[in-house]
Amino acid sequence: QVQLVESGGGLVQAGGSLRLSCAASGRTFSTYAMGWFRQAPGLEREFVAGISLGGSRTYYEDSVKGRFTISRDNAKNAVYLQMVSLKPEDTAVYYCAAGGITGTQNYADYNYWGQGTQVTVSS
């Protein structure tokens, strides 16, 4: 079992940057594919980025390609989401998730979730 805790959210102006972190408990972190999702008010939770077990493969939703970078450090049991050139439409609660299928964009394929961290981008 994995417990996930996100941090790093906040309020930033359009064009700014944030780095989200997700700390995982448990000895089996490196056996899980990891993903970041986001959910804006009134909208469905959507896939943002995913990363393979060892970190060699990454996947992105089209609207964040070139702006967001997902990475992981298995020695630290952590996954990160570096976000640059932020836009108001990036405003959402961002969730870290762990699952068994690398790159899947289906939230049902992820078994463990954090509590979320709010990202607000002002125009």
Short mmCIF file of the N, C-alpha and C atoms (twelve columns), coordinates in Angstrom:
data_MODEL
# 
_entry.id   MODEL 
# 
loop_
_atom_site.group_PDB 
_atom_site.id 
_atom_site.type_symbol 
_atom_site.label_atom_id 
_atom_site.label_alt_id 
_atom_site.label_comp_id 
_atom_site.label_asym_id 
_atom_site.label_seq_id 
_atom_site.Cartn_x 
_atom_site.Cartn_y 
_atom_site.Cartn_z 
_atom_site.pdbx_PDB_model_num 
ATOM 1   N N  . GLN A 1   0.844   -1.191 0.000   1 
ATOM 2   C CA . GLN A 1   0.000   0.000  0.000   1 
ATOM 3   C C  . GLN A 1   0.880   1.243  0.000   1 
ATOM 4   N N  . VAL A 2   0.398   2.291  -0.640  1 
ATOM 5   C CA . VAL A 2   1.144   3.541  -0.757  1 
ATOM 6   C C  . VAL A 2   0.274   4.692  -0.278  1 
ATOM 7   N N  . GLN A 3   0.856   5.549  0.523   1 
ATOM 8   C CA . GLN A 3   0.184   6.788  0.913   1 
ATOM 9   C C  . GLN A 3   0.902   7.949  0.251   1 
ATOM 10  N N  . LEU A 4   0.127   8.875  -0.289  1 
ATOM 11  C CA . LEU A 4   0.680   9.968  -1.086  1 
ATOM 12  C C  . LEU A 4   0.279   11.301 -0.489  1 
ATOM 13  N N  . VAL A 5   1.235   12.226 -0.443  1 
ATOM 14  C CA . VAL A 5   0.975   13.561 0.086   1 
ATOM 15  C C  . VAL A 5   1.570   14.588 -0.872  1 
ATOM 16  N N  . GLU A 6   0.711   15.423 -1.443  1 
ATOM 17  C CA . GLU A 6   1.159   16.461 -2.367  1 
ATOM 18  C C  . GLU A 6   1.492   17.749 -1.621  1 
ATOM 19  N N  . SER A 7   2.366   18.537 -2.231  1 
ATOM 20  C CA . SER A 7   2.691   19.861 -1.716  1 
ATOM 21  C C  . SER A 7   3.183   20.725 -2.860  1 
ATOM 22  N N  . GLY A 8   3.284   22.020 -2.611  1 
ATOM 23  C CA . GLY A 8   3.847   22.924 -3.604  1 
ATOM 24  C C  . GLY A 8   2.850   23.765 -4.363  1 
ATOM 25  N N  . GLY A 9   1.576   23.553 -4.124  1 
ATOM 26  C CA . GLY A 9   0.581   24.367 -4.801  1 
ATOM 27  C C  . GLY A 9   0.578   25.787 -4.261  1 
ATOM 28  N N  . GLY A 10  -0.179  26.648 -4.930  1 
ATOM 29  C CA . GLY A 10  -0.270  28.031 -4.482  1 
ATOM 30  C C  . GLY A 10  -0.866  28.928 -5.530  1 
ATOM 31  N N  . LEU A 11  -0.740  30.231 -5.287  1 
ATOM 32  C CA . LEU A 11  -1.252  31.249 -6.200  1 
ATOM 33  C C  . LEU A 11  -0.087  31.838 -6.977  1 
ATOM 34  N N  . VAL A 12  -0.228  31.874 -8.302  1 
ATOM 35  C CA . VAL A 12  0.837   32.398 -9.152  1 
ATOM 36  C C  . VAL A 12  0.207   33.178 -10.299 1 
ATOM 37  N N  . GLN A 13  0.932   34.150 -10.797 1 
ATOM 38  C CA . GLN A 13  0.436   34.910 -11.936 1 
ATOM 39  C C  . GLN A 13  0.659   34.140 -13.227 1 
ATOM 40  N N  . ALA A 14  -0.149  34.448 -14.208 1 
ATOM 41  C CA . ALA A 14  0.008   33.820 -15.519 1 
ATOM 42  C C  . ALA A 14  1.438   34.039 -16.020 1 
ATOM 43  N N  . GLY A 15  2.007   32.973 -16.566 1 
ATOM 44  C CA . GLY A 15  3.383   33.008 -17.021 1 
ATOM 45  C C  . GLY A 15  4.379   32.548 -15.985 1 
ATOM 46  N N  . GLY A 16  3.913   32.379 -14.768 1 
ATOM 47  C CA . GLY A 16  4.779   31.960 -13.684 1 
ATOM 48  C C  . GLY A 16  4.998   30.459 -13.640 1 
ATOM 49  N N  . SER A 17  5.695   30.029 -12.585 1 
ATOM 50  C CA . SER A 17  6.067   28.620 -12.448 1 
ATOM 51  C C  . SER A 17  5.760   28.116 -11.049 1 
ATOM 52  N N  . LEU A 18  5.519   26.820 -10.969 1 
ATOM 53  C CA . LEU A 18  5.374   26.125 -9.691  1 
ATOM 54  C C  . LEU A 18  5.959   24.730 -9.841  1 
ATOM 55  N N  . ARG A 19  6.409   24.191 -8.732  1 
ATOM 56  C CA . ARG A 19  6.874   22.811 -8.718  1 
ATOM 57  C C  . ARG A 19  6.085   22.059 -7.658  1 
ATOM 58  N N  . LEU A 20  5.318   21.091 -8.100  1 
ATOM 59  C CA . LEU A 20  4.566   20.247 -7.184  1 
ATOM 60  C C  . LEU A 20  5.398   19.037 -6.803  1 
ATOM 61  N N  . SER A 21  5.258   18.635 -5.556  1 
ATOM 62  C CA . SER A 21  5.932   17.433 -5.067  1 
ATOM 63  C C  . SER A 21  4.904   16.465 -4.518  1 
ATOM 64  N N  . CYS A 22  5.227   15.201 -4.594  1 
ATOM 65  C CA . CYS A 22  4.371   14.160 -4.035  1 
ATOM 66  C C  . CYS A 22  5.274   13.192 -3.290  1 
ATOM 67  N N  . ALA A 23  5.095   13.141 -1.982  1 
ATOM 68  C CA . ALA A 23  5.884   12.233 -1.148  1 
ATOM 69  C C  . ALA A 23  5.090   10.967 -0.907  1 
ATOM 70  N N  . ALA A 24  5.751   9.831  -1.100  1 
ATOM 71  C CA . ALA A 24  5.084   8.542  -0.952  1 
ATOM 72  C C  . ALA A 24  5.675   7.769  0.211   1 
ATOM 73  N N  . SER A 25  4.795   7.093  0.932   1 
ATOM 74  C CA . SER A 25  5.264   6.212  2.000   1 
ATOM 75  C C  . SER A 25  5.291   4.795  1.467   1 
ATOM 76  N N  . GLY A 26  5.979   3.916  2.150   1 
ATOM 77  C CA . GLY A 26  5.997   2.525  1.740   1 
ATOM 78  C C  . GLY A 26  7.244   2.148  0.973   1 
ATOM 79  N N  . ARG A 27  7.591   0.881  1.004   1 
ATOM 80  C CA . ARG A 27  8.815   0.387  0.389   1 
ATOM 81  C C  . ARG A 27  8.647   0.032  -1.074  1 
ATOM 82  N N  . THR A 28  7.407   0.081  -1.563  1 
ATOM 83  C CA . THR A 28  7.141   -0.413 -2.914  1 
ATOM 84  C C  . THR A 28  6.916   0.697  -3.922  1 
ATOM 85  N N  . PHE A 29  7.328   1.909  -3.592  1 
ATOM 86  C CA . PHE A 29  7.080   3.057  -4.472  1 
ATOM 87  C C  . PHE A 29  7.594   2.793  -5.874  1 
ATOM 88  N N  . SER A 30  8.774   2.212  -5.995  1 
ATOM 89  C CA . SER A 30  9.393   2.023  -7.304  1 
ATOM 90  C C  . SER A 30  8.670   0.993  -8.168  1 
ATOM 91  N N  . THR A 31  7.702   0.290  -7.606  1 
ATOM 92  C CA . THR A 31  6.941   -0.690 -8.378  1 
ATOM 93  C C  . THR A 31  5.654   -0.105 -8.960  1 
ATOM 94  N N  . TYR A 32  5.439   1.186  -8.743  1 
ATOM 95  C CA . TYR A 32  4.223   1.826  -9.231  1 
ATOM 96  C C  . TYR A 32  4.531   2.842  -10.324 1 
ATOM 97  N N  . ALA A 33  3.713   2.806  -11.363 1 
ATOM 98  C CA . ALA A 33  3.680   3.930  -12.284 1 
ATOM 99  C C  . ALA A 33  2.999   5.092  -11.565 1 
ATOM 100 N N  . MET A 34  3.417   6.292  -11.878 1 
ATOM 101 C CA . MET A 34  2.883   7.455  -11.186 1 
ATOM 102 C C  . MET A 34  2.245   8.416  -12.181 1 
ATOM 103 N N  . GLY A 35  1.279   9.149  -11.678 1 
ATOM 104 C CA . GLY A 35  0.617   10.128 -12.537 1 
ATOM 105 C C  . GLY A 35  0.196   11.353 -11.766 1 
ATOM 106 N N  . TRP A 36  0.002   12.421 -12.505 1 
ATOM 107 C CA . TRP A 36  -0.599  13.639 -11.959 1 
ATOM 108 C C  . TRP A 36  -1.912  13.874 -12.703 1 
ATOM 109 N N  . PHE A 37  -2.935  14.181 -11.951 1 
ATOM 110 C CA . PHE A 37  -4.240  14.545 -12.488 1 
ATOM 111 C C  . PHE A 37  -4.619  15.907 -11.926 1 
ATOM 112 N N  . ARG A 38  -5.625  16.514 -12.521 1 
ATOM 113 C CA . ARG A 38  -6.141  17.761 -11.981 1 
ATOM 114 C C  . ARG A 38  -7.649  17.805 -12.159 1 
ATOM 115 N N  . GLN A 39  -8.275  18.580 -11.290 1 
ATOM 116 C CA . GLN A 39  -9.724  18.727 -11.364 1 
ATOM 117 C C  . GLN A 39  -10.094 20.162 -11.049 1 
ATOM 118 N N  . ALA A 40  -10.714 20.808 -12.015 1 
ATOM 119 C CA . ALA A 40  -11.220 22.166 -11.832 1 
ATOM 120 C C  . ALA A 40  -12.681 22.087 -11.395 1 
ATOM 121 N N  . PRO A 41  -13.187 23.131 -10.740 1 
ATOM 122 C CA . PRO A 41  -14.577 23.106 -10.259 1 
ATOM 123 C C  . PRO A 41  -15.555 22.829 -11.396 1 
ATOM 124 N N  . GLY A 42  -16.453 21.862 -11.164 1 
ATOM 125 C CA . GLY A 42  -17.481 21.546 -12.132 1 
ATOM 126 C C  . GLY A 42  -17.018 20.693 -13.299 1 
ATOM 127 N N  . LEU A 43  -15.757 20.310 -13.291 1 
ATOM 128 C CA . LEU A 43  -15.228 19.513 -14.392 1 
ATOM 129 C C  . LEU A 43  -14.768 18.154 -13.894 1 
ATOM 130 N N  . GLU A 44  -14.590 17.238 -14.856 1 
ATOM 131 C CA . GLU A 44  -14.104 15.904 -14.531 1 
ATOM 132 C C  . GLU A 44  -12.605 15.963 -14.205 1 
ATOM 133 N N  . ARG A 45  -12.167 14.985 -13.426 1 
ATOM 134 C CA . ARG A 45  -10.735 14.869 -13.160 1 
ATOM 135 C C  . ARG A 45  -10.042 14.457 -14.458 1 
ATOM 136 N N  . GLU A 46  -8.961  15.146 -14.806 1 
ATOM 137 C CA . GLU A 46  -8.288  14.850 -16.059 1 
ATOM 138 C C  . GLU A 46  -6.816  14.534 -15.847 1 
ATOM 139 N N  . PHE A 47  -6.319  13.677 -16.729 1 
ATOM 140 C CA . PHE A 47  -4.912  13.285 -16.716 1 
ATOM 141 C C  . PHE A 47  -4.050  14.471 -17.131 1 
ATOM 142 N N  . VAL A 48  -2.935  14.640 -16.441 1 
ATOM 143 C CA . VAL A 48  -1.981  15.701 -16.786 1 
ATOM 144 C C  . VAL A 48  -0.673  15.096 -17.284 1 
ATOM 145 N N  . ALA A 49  -0.103  14.174 -16.500 1 
ATOM 146 C CA . ALA A 49  1.193   13.597 -16.867 1 
ATOM 147 C C  . ALA A 49  1.360   12.263 -16.179 1 
ATOM 148 N N  . GLY A 50  2.166   11.389 -16.803 1 
ATOM 149 C CA . GLY A 50  2.453   10.097 -16.213 1 
ATOM 150 C C  . GLY A 50  3.907   9.732  -16.413 1 
ATOM 151 N N  . ILE A 51  4.408   8.831  -15.577 1 
ATOM 152 C CA . ILE A 51  5.800   8.431  -15.651 1 
ATOM 153 C C  . ILE A 51  5.912   6.956  -15.307 1 
ATOM 154 N N  . SER A 52  6.844   6.287  -15.995 1 
ATOM 155 C CA . SER A 52  7.034   4.861  -15.792 1 
ATOM 156 C C  . SER A 52  7.750   4.576  -14.479 1 
ATOM 157 N N  . LEU A 53  7.863   3.284  -14.155 1 
ATOM 158 C CA . LEU A 53  8.427   2.864  -12.871 1 
ATOM 159 C C  . LEU A 53  9.835   3.430  -12.647 1 
ATOM 160 N N  . GLY A 54  10.668  3.329  -13.680 1 
ATOM 161 C CA . GLY A 54  12.044  3.793  -13.548 1 
ATOM 162 C C  . GLY A 54  12.242  5.231  -13.957 1 
ATOM 163 N N  . GLY A 55  11.228  5.835  -14.528 1 
ATOM 164 C CA . GLY A 55  11.296  7.239  -14.922 1 
ATOM 165 C C  . GLY A 55  11.755  7.489  -16.340 1 
ATOM 166 N N  . SER A 56  11.970  6.432  -17.114 1 
ATOM 167 C CA . SER A 56  12.504  6.636  -18.465 1 
ATOM 168 C C  . SER A 56  11.444  7.056  -19.468 1 
ATOM 169 N N  . ARG A 57  10.190  6.766  -19.172 1 
ATOM 170 C CA . ARG A 57  9.109   7.123  -20.083 1 
ATOM 171 C C  . ARG A 57  8.146   8.091  -19.410 1 
ATOM 172 N N  . THR A 58  7.801   9.143  -20.124 1 
ATOM 173 C CA . THR A 58  6.861   10.130 -19.612 1 
ATOM 174 C C  . THR A 58  5.762   10.379 -20.629 1 
ATOM 175 N N  . TYR A 59  4.636   10.818 -20.147 1 
ATOM 176 C CA . TYR A 59  3.448   11.018 -20.981 1 
ATOM 177 C C  . TYR A 59  2.749   12.296 -20.513 1 
ATOM 178 N N  . TYR A 60  2.198   13.027 -21.475 1 
ATOM 179 C CA . TYR A 60  1.578   14.305 -21.140 1 
ATOM 180 C C  . TYR A 60  0.263   14.493 -21.887 1 
ATOM 181 N N  . GLU A 61  -0.639  15.178 -21.234 1 
ATOM 182 C CA . GLU A 61  -1.844  15.643 -21.906 1 
ATOM 183 C C  . GLU A 61  -1.429  16.758 -22.857 1 
ATOM 184 N N  . ASP A 62  -2.106  16.844 -23.982 1 
ATOM 185 C CA . ASP A 62  -1.650  17.737 -25.053 1 
ATOM 186 C C  . ASP A 62  -1.497  19.191 -24.602 1 
ATOM 187 N N  . SER A 63  -2.391  19.687 -23.771 1 
ATOM 188 C CA . SER A 63  -2.367  21.109 -23.427 1 
ATOM 189 C C  . SER A 63  -1.195  21.492 -22.529 1 
ATOM 190 N N  . VAL A 64  -0.511  20.505 -21.942 1 
ATOM 191 C CA . VAL A 64  0.606   20.822 -21.046 1 
ATOM 192 C C  . VAL A 64  1.957   20.446 -21.641 1 
ATOM 193 N N  . LYS A 65  1.954   19.812 -22.790 1 
ATOM 194 C CA . LYS A 65  3.214   19.421 -23.419 1 
ATOM 195 C C  . LYS A 65  4.088   20.648 -23.670 1 
ATOM 196 N N  . GLY A 66  5.359   20.538 -23.303 1 
ATOM 197 C CA . GLY A 66  6.276   21.649 -23.472 1 
ATOM 198 C C  . GLY A 66  6.272   22.629 -22.319 1 
ATOM 199 N N  . ARG A 67  5.289   22.511 -21.431 1 
ATOM 200 C CA . ARG A 67  5.217   23.422 -20.273 1 
ATOM 201 C C  . ARG A 67  5.404   22.685 -18.952 1 
ATOM 202 N N  . PHE A 68  4.928   21.455 -18.882 1 
ATOM 203 C CA . PHE A 68  5.017   20.671 -17.650 1 
ATOM 204 C C  . PHE A 68  6.026   19.539 -17.829 1 
ATOM 205 N N  . THR A 69  6.718   19.205 -16.744 1 
ATOM 206 C CA . THR A 69  7.671   18.102 -16.758 1 
ATOM 207 C C  . THR A 69  7.467   17.247 -15.518 1 
ATOM 208 N N  . ILE A 70  7.219   15.968 -15.732 1 
ATOM 209 C CA . ILE A 70  7.082   15.037 -14.621 1 
ATOM 210 C C  . ILE A 70  8.403   14.309 -14.427 1 
ATOM 211 N N  . SER A 71  8.753   14.075 -13.174 1 
ATOM 212 C CA . SER A 71  9.973   13.326 -12.861 1 
ATOM 213 C C  . SER A 71  9.751   12.589 -11.552 1 
ATOM 214 N N  . ARG A 72  10.629  11.641 -11.284 1 
ATOM 215 C CA . ARG A 72  10.534  10.900 -10.034 1 
ATOM 216 C C  . ARG A 72  11.925  10.604 -9.507  1 
ATOM 217 N N  . ASP A 73  11.996  10.430 -8.202  1 
ATOM 218 C CA . ASP A 73  13.230  10.036 -7.527  1 
ATOM 219 C C  . ASP A 73  12.871  8.855  -6.633  1 
ATOM 220 N N  . ASN A 74  13.148  7.658  -7.102  1 
ATOM 221 C CA . ASN A 74  12.753  6.463  -6.349  1 
ATOM 222 C C  . ASN A 74  13.527  6.328  -5.047  1 
ATOM 223 N N  . ALA A 75  14.714  6.890  -4.977  1 
ATOM 224 C CA . ALA A 75  15.485  6.842  -3.735  1 
ATOM 225 C C  . ALA A 75  14.835  7.691  -2.654  1 
ATOM 226 N N  . LYS A 76  14.102  8.713  -3.076  1 
ATOM 227 C CA . LYS A 76  13.431  9.601  -2.125  1 
ATOM 228 C C  . LYS A 76  11.933  9.337  -2.040  1 
ATOM 229 N N  . ASN A 77  11.463  8.333  -2.785  1 
ATOM 230 C CA . ASN A 77  10.025  8.037  -2.799  1 
ATOM 231 C C  . ASN A 77  9.218   9.282  -3.147  1 
ATOM 232 N N  . ALA A 78  9.599   9.924  -4.238  1 
ATOM 233 C CA . ALA A 78  8.936   11.177 -4.587  1 
ATOM 234 C C  . ALA A 78  8.736   11.298 -6.087  1 
ATOM 235 N N  . VAL A 79  7.690   12.005 -6.439  1 
ATOM 236 C CA . VAL A 79  7.426   12.352 -7.833  1 
ATOM 237 C C  . VAL A 79  7.140   13.844 -7.871  1 
ATOM 238 N N  . TYR A 80  7.525   14.467 -8.981  1 
ATOM 239 C CA . TYR A 80  7.436   15.916 -9.081  1 
ATOM 240 C C  . TYR A 80  6.710   16.318 -10.365 1 
ATOM 241 N N  . LEU A 81  6.158   17.515 -10.342 1 
ATOM 242 C CA . LEU A 81  5.594   18.101 -11.549 1 
ATOM 243 C C  . LEU A 81  6.066   19.552 -11.619 1 
ATOM 244 N N  . GLN A 82  7.009   19.797 -12.521 1 
ATOM 245 C CA . GLN A 82  7.490   21.150 -12.757 1 
ATOM 246 C C  . GLN A 82  6.572   21.807 -13.787 1 
ATOM 247 N N  . MET A 83  6.015   22.952 -13.429 1 
ATOM 248 C CA . MET A 83  5.070   23.639 -14.313 1 
ATOM 249 C C  . MET A 83  5.594   25.035 -14.613 1 
ATOM 250 N N  . VAL A 84  5.742   25.353 -15.871 1 
ATOM 251 C CA . VAL A 84  6.182   26.681 -16.283 1 
ATOM 252 C C  . VAL A 84  5.149   27.256 -17.249 1 
ATOM 253 N N  . SER A 85  5.276   28.560 -17.516 1 
ATOM 254 C CA . SER A 85  4.349   29.239 -18.428 1 
ATOM 255 C C  . SER A 85  2.904   28.934 -18.066 1 
ATOM 256 N N  . LEU A 86  2.590   29.041 -16.809 1 
ATOM 257 C CA . LEU A 86  1.257   28.690 -16.340 1 
ATOM 258 C C  . LEU A 86  0.203   29.624 -16.902 1 
ATOM 259 N N  . LYS A 87  -0.975  29.062 -17.136 1 
ATOM 260 C CA . LYS A 87  -2.102  29.789 -17.699 1 
ATOM 261 C C  . LYS A 87  -3.282  29.725 -16.724 1 
ATOM 262 N N  . PRO A 88  -4.184  30.688 -16.793 1 
ATOM 263 C CA . PRO A 88  -5.357  30.627 -15.906 1 
ATOM 264 C C  . PRO A 88  -6.129  29.315 -16.032 1 
ATOM 265 N N  . GLU A 89  -6.143  28.726 -17.211 1 
ATOM 266 C CA . GLU A 89  -6.873  27.466 -17.392 1 
ATOM 267 C C  . GLU A 89  -6.180  26.276 -16.739 1 
ATOM 268 N N  . ASP A 90  -4.978  26.484 -16.194 1 
ATOM 269 C CA . ASP A 90  -4.316  25.433 -15.414 1 
ATOM 270 C C  . ASP A 90  -4.812  25.397 -13.978 1 
ATOM 271 N N  . THR A 91  -5.634  26.367 -13.600 1 
ATOM 272 C CA . THR A 91  -6.155  26.414 -12.238 1 
ATOM 273 C C  . THR A 91  -6.985  25.178 -11.930 1 
ATOM 274 N N  . ALA A 92  -6.633  24.490 -10.851 1 
ATOM 275 C CA . ALA A 92  -7.305  23.239 -10.478 1 
ATOM 276 C C  . ALA A 92  -6.682  22.711 -9.194  1 
ATOM 277 N N  . VAL A 93  -7.317  21.691 -8.648  1 
ATOM 278 C CA . VAL A 93  -6.671  20.892 -7.605  1 
ATOM 279 C C  . VAL A 93  -5.880  19.798 -8.320  1 
ATOM 280 N N  . TYR A 94  -4.621  19.679 -7.974  1 
ATOM 281 C CA . TYR A 94  -3.740  18.697 -8.602  1 
ATOM 282 C C  . TYR A 94  -3.541  17.514 -7.660  1 
ATOM 283 N N  . TYR A 95  -3.698  16.310 -8.237  1 
ATOM 284 C CA . TYR A 95  -3.602  15.081 -7.477  1 
ATOM 285 C C  . TYR A 95  -2.459  14.218 -8.000  1 
ATOM 286 N N  . CYS A 96  -1.772  13.608 -7.084  1 
ATOM 287 C CA . CYS A 96  -0.763  12.605 -7.384  1 
ATOM 288 C C  . CYS A 96  -1.431  11.231 -7.256  1 
ATOM 289 N N  . ALA A 97  -1.059  10.293 -8.135  1 
ATOM 290 C CA . ALA A 97  -1.677  8.977  -8.103  1 
ATOM 291 C C  . ALA A 97  -0.664  7.893  -8.434  1 
ATOM 292 N N  . ALA A 98  -0.870  6.712  -7.867  1 
ATOM 293 C CA . ALA A 98  0.003   5.562  -8.113  1 
ATOM 294 C C  . ALA A 98  -0.827  4.412  -8.663  1 
ATOM 295 N N  . GLY A 99  -0.271  3.737  -9.675  1 
ATOM 296 C CA . GLY A 99  -1.012  2.635  -10.271 1 
ATOM 297 C C  . GLY A 99  -0.101  1.630  -10.934 1 
ATOM 298 N N  . GLY A 100 -0.724  0.648  -11.595 1 
ATOM 299 C CA . GLY A 100 0.057   -0.438 -12.156 1 
ATOM 300 C C  . GLY A 100 0.256   -0.394 -13.652 1 
ATOM 301 N N  . ILE A 101 -0.307  0.611  -14.313 1 
ATOM 302 C CA . ILE A 101 -0.238  0.664  -15.773 1 
ATOM 303 C C  . ILE A 101 0.441   1.967  -16.182 1 
ATOM 304 N N  . THR A 102 1.625   1.867  -16.742 1 
ATOM 305 C CA . THR A 102 2.370   3.064  -17.127 1 
ATOM 306 C C  . THR A 102 1.663   3.816  -18.248 1 
ATOM 307 N N  . GLY A 103 1.539   5.120  -18.043 1 
ATOM 308 C CA . GLY A 103 1.048   5.985  -19.103 1 
ATOM 309 C C  . GLY A 103 -0.442  6.034  -19.279 1 
ATOM 310 N N  . THR A 104 -1.177  5.235  -18.543 1 
ATOM 311 C CA . THR A 104 -2.622  5.269  -18.726 1 
ATOM 312 C C  . THR A 104 -3.187  6.602  -18.288 1 
ATOM 313 N N  . GLN A 105 -4.148  7.100  -19.048 1 
ATOM 314 C CA . GLN A 105 -4.797  8.354  -18.726 1 
ATOM 315 C C  . GLN A 105 -6.121  8.139  -18.004 1 
ATOM 316 N N  . ASN A 106 -6.455  6.901  -17.753 1 
ATOM 317 C CA . ASN A 106 -7.714  6.559  -17.111 1 
ATOM 318 C C  . ASN A 106 -7.533  6.571  -15.598 1 
ATOM 319 N N  . TYR A 107 -8.235  7.466  -14.922 1 
ATOM 320 C CA . TYR A 107 -8.027  7.574  -13.479 1 
ATOM 321 C C  . TYR A 107 -8.407  6.275  -12.760 1 
ATOM 322 N N  . ALA A 108 -9.280  5.452  -13.360 1 
ATOM 323 C CA . ALA A 108 -9.677  4.201  -12.725 1 
ATOM 324 C C  . ALA A 108 -8.530  3.201  -12.650 1 
ATOM 325 N N  . ASP A 109 -7.476  3.418  -13.427 1 
ATOM 326 C CA . ASP A 109 -6.327  2.514  -13.415 1 
ATOM 327 C C  . ASP A 109 -5.331  2.834  -12.302 1 
ATOM 328 N N  . TYR A 110 -5.584  3.903  -11.575 1 
ATOM 329 C CA . TYR A 110 -4.697  4.289  -10.480 1 
ATOM 330 C C  . TYR A 110 -5.327  3.880  -9.154  1 
ATOM 331 N N  . ASN A 111 -4.537  3.233  -8.314  1 
ATOM 332 C CA . ASN A 111 -5.069  2.621  -7.107  1 
ATOM 333 C C  . ASN A 111 -5.006  3.544  -5.882  1 
ATOM 334 N N  . TYR A 112 -4.017  4.422  -5.855  1 
ATOM 335 C CA . TYR A 112 -3.792  5.244  -4.673  1 
ATOM 336 C C  . TYR A 112 -3.729  6.717  -5.077  1 
ATOM 337 N N  . TRP A 113 -4.302  7.559  -4.219  1 
ATOM 338 C CA . TRP A 113 -4.397  8.988  -4.506  1 
ATOM 339 C C  . TRP A 113 -3.996  9.820  -3.291  1 
ATOM 340 N N  . GLY A 114 -3.410  10.973 -3.568  1 
ATOM 341 C CA . GLY A 114 -3.184  11.929 -2.512  1 
ATOM 342 C C  . GLY A 114 -4.413  12.783 -2.284  1 
ATOM 343 N N  . GLN A 115 -4.296  13.731 -1.378  1 
ATOM 344 C CA . GLN A 115 -5.441  14.570 -1.017  1 
ATOM 345 C C  . GLN A 115 -5.583  15.781 -1.929  1 
ATOM 346 N N  . GLY A 116 -4.567  16.059 -2.711  1 
ATOM 347 C CA . GLY A 116 -4.631  17.155 -3.663  1 
ATOM 348 C C  . GLY A 116 -3.991  18.430 -3.134  1 
ATOM 349 N N  . THR A 117 -3.528  19.261 -4.059  1 
ATOM 350 C CA . THR A 117 -2.975  20.567 -3.727  1 
ATOM 351 C C  . THR A 117 -3.520  21.584 -4.727  1 
ATOM 352 N N  . GLN A 118 -3.952  22.728 -4.229  1 
ATOM 353 C CA . GLN A 118 -4.600  23.726 -5.072  1 
ATOM 354 C C  . GLN A 118 -3.564  24.555 -5.828  1 
ATOM 355 N N  . VAL A 119 -3.772  24.680 -7.125  1 
ATOM 356 C CA . VAL A 119 -2.986  25.582 -7.961  1 
ATOM 357 C C  . VAL A 119 -3.938  26.617 -8.545  1 
ATOM 358 N N  . THR A 120 -3.635  27.883 -8.304  1 
ATOM 359 C CA . THR A 120 -4.460  28.968 -8.828  1 
ATOM 360 C C  . THR A 120 -3.583  29.911 -9.640  1 
ATOM 361 N N  . VAL A 121 -3.945  30.115 -10.897 1 
ATOM 362 C CA . VAL A 121 -3.190  30.986 -11.788 1 
ATOM 363 C C  . VAL A 121 -4.047  32.199 -12.108 1 
ATOM 364 N N  . SER A 122 -3.574  33.365 -11.719 1 
ATOM 365 C CA . SER A 122 -4.331  34.593 -11.956 1 
ATOM 366 C C  . SER A 122 -3.906  35.219 -13.281 1 
ATOM 367 N N  . SER A 123 -4.859  35.888 -13.912 1 
ATOM 368 C CA . SER A 123 -4.578  36.503 -15.215 1 
ATOM 369 C C  . SER A 123 -4.076  37.931 -15.063 1 
# 
